[in-house]
XYZ file of C-alpha atoms in Angstrom:
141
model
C 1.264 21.550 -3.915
C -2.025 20.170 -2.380
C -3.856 18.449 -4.832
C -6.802 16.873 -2.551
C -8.090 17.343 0.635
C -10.675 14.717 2.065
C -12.209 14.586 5.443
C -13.026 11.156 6.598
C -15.661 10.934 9.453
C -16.462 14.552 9.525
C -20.224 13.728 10.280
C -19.292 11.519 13.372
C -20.794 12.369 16.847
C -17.829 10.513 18.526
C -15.181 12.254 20.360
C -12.723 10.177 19.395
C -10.273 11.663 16.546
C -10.258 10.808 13.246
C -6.486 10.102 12.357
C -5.182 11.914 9.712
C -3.008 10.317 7.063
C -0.963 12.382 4.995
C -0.593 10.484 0.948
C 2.491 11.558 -1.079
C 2.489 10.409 -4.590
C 3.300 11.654 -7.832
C 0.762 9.791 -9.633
C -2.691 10.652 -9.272
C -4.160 7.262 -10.002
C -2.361 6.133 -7.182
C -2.900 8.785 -5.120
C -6.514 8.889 -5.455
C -7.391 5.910 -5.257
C -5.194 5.201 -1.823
C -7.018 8.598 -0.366
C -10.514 7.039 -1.458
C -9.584 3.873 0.396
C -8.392 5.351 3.490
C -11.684 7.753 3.302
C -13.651 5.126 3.031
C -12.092 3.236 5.988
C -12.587 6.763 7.841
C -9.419 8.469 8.008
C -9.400 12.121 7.447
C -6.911 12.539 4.473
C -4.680 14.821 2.356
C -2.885 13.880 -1.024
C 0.068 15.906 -2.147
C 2.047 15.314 -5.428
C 5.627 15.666 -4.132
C 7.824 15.430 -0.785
C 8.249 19.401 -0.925
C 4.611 19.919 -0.573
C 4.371 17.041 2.247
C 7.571 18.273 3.878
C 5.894 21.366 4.549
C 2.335 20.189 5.200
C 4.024 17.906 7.979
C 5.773 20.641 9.119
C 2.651 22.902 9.782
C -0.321 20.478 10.302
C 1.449 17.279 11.114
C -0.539 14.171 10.664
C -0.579 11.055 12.204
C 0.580 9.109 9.798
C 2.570 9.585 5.986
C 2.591 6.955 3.241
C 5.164 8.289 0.731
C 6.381 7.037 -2.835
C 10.026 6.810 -2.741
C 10.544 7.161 -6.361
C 9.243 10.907 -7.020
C 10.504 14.007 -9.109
C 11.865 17.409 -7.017
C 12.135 15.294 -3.415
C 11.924 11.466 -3.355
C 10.879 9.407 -0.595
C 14.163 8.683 0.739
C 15.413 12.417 0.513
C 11.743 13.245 2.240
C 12.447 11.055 5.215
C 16.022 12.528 5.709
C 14.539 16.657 5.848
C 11.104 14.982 7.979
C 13.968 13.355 10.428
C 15.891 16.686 10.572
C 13.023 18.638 11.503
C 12.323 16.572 14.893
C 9.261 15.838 13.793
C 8.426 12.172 14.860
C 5.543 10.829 12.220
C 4.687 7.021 11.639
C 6.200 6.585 8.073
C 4.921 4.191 5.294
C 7.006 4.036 2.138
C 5.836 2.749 -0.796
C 7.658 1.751 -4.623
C 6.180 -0.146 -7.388
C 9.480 1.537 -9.815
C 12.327 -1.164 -9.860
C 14.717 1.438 -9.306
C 12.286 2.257 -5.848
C 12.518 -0.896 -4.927
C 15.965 -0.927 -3.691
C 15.658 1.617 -2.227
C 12.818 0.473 0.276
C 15.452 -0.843 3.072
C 17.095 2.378 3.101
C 13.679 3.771 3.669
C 13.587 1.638 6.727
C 17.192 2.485 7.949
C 15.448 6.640 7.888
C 12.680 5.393 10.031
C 9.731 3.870 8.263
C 7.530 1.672 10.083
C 6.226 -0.420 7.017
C 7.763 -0.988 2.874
C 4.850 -1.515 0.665
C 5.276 -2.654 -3.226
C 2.911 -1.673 -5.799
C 0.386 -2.577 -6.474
C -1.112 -2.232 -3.193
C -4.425 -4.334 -2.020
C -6.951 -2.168 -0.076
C -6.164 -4.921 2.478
C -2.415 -4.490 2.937
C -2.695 -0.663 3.081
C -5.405 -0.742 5.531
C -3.417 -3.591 8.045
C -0.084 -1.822 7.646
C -1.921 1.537 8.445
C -3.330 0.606 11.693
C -0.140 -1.259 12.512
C 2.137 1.697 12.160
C -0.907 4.244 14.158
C -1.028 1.657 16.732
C 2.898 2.084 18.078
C 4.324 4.460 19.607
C 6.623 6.904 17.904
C 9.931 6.710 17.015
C 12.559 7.893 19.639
């Protein structure tokens, strides 16, 4: 389900696009307040509360860039990345846990392609540098 959309930019007289980062997190706190940073740094972005409703955002508007919770009811992170990587859809990934039981699971994340392993909490700073890291390579193969 699509809880928020937010358009970063939209008032720009640029050409240059706006990349769109896709948020999946089951806690709206979190959520929110990692859309209003990313807003606010001018990425156009979309919050969803599970990996069903990212799966199939990615799958017909896909965005630049994901930063998914691993630790999440109906599809976790790690079960997210595995349906994302069967689709052959190539996204920049950035998987996130602040649950101890997430944790260990962040190097698996990494094994299913994620560019960057976040723990919570997450400064504005770390989000924002890991974010323009992972846009700036090229995908994965």
């Amino acid at each position: 389900m699509e809880k928020e959309s937010v358009m970063g930019g939209e008032h720009m007289q640029s050409s240059v696009a706006v990349p769109r980062v896709l948020v999946i997190d089951d806690e709206n706190v979190v959520g929110d307040l990692m859309g209003f940073m990313l807003k606010r740094a001018g990425y156009d972005v979309s919050v969803v509360l599970d990996g069903t409703a990212g799966l199939a955002l990615c799958e017909s508007t896909p965005p630049d860039l994901v930063i998914t919770d691993i630790t999440m009811p109906d599809m976790d992170g790690i079960e997210f990345l595995r349906r994302l990587r069967k689709t052959g859809i190539r996204i920049p990934i950035i998987s996130i846990s602040g649950n101890p039981v997430g944790m260990k699971f962040l190097d698996a994340a990494k094994l299913l392609g994620a560019r960057e392993v976040l723990r919570k909490p997450i400064s504005e700073k770390d989000l924002l540098e890991a974010v323009k890291r992972s846009l700036q390579e090229s995908p994965h193969d």
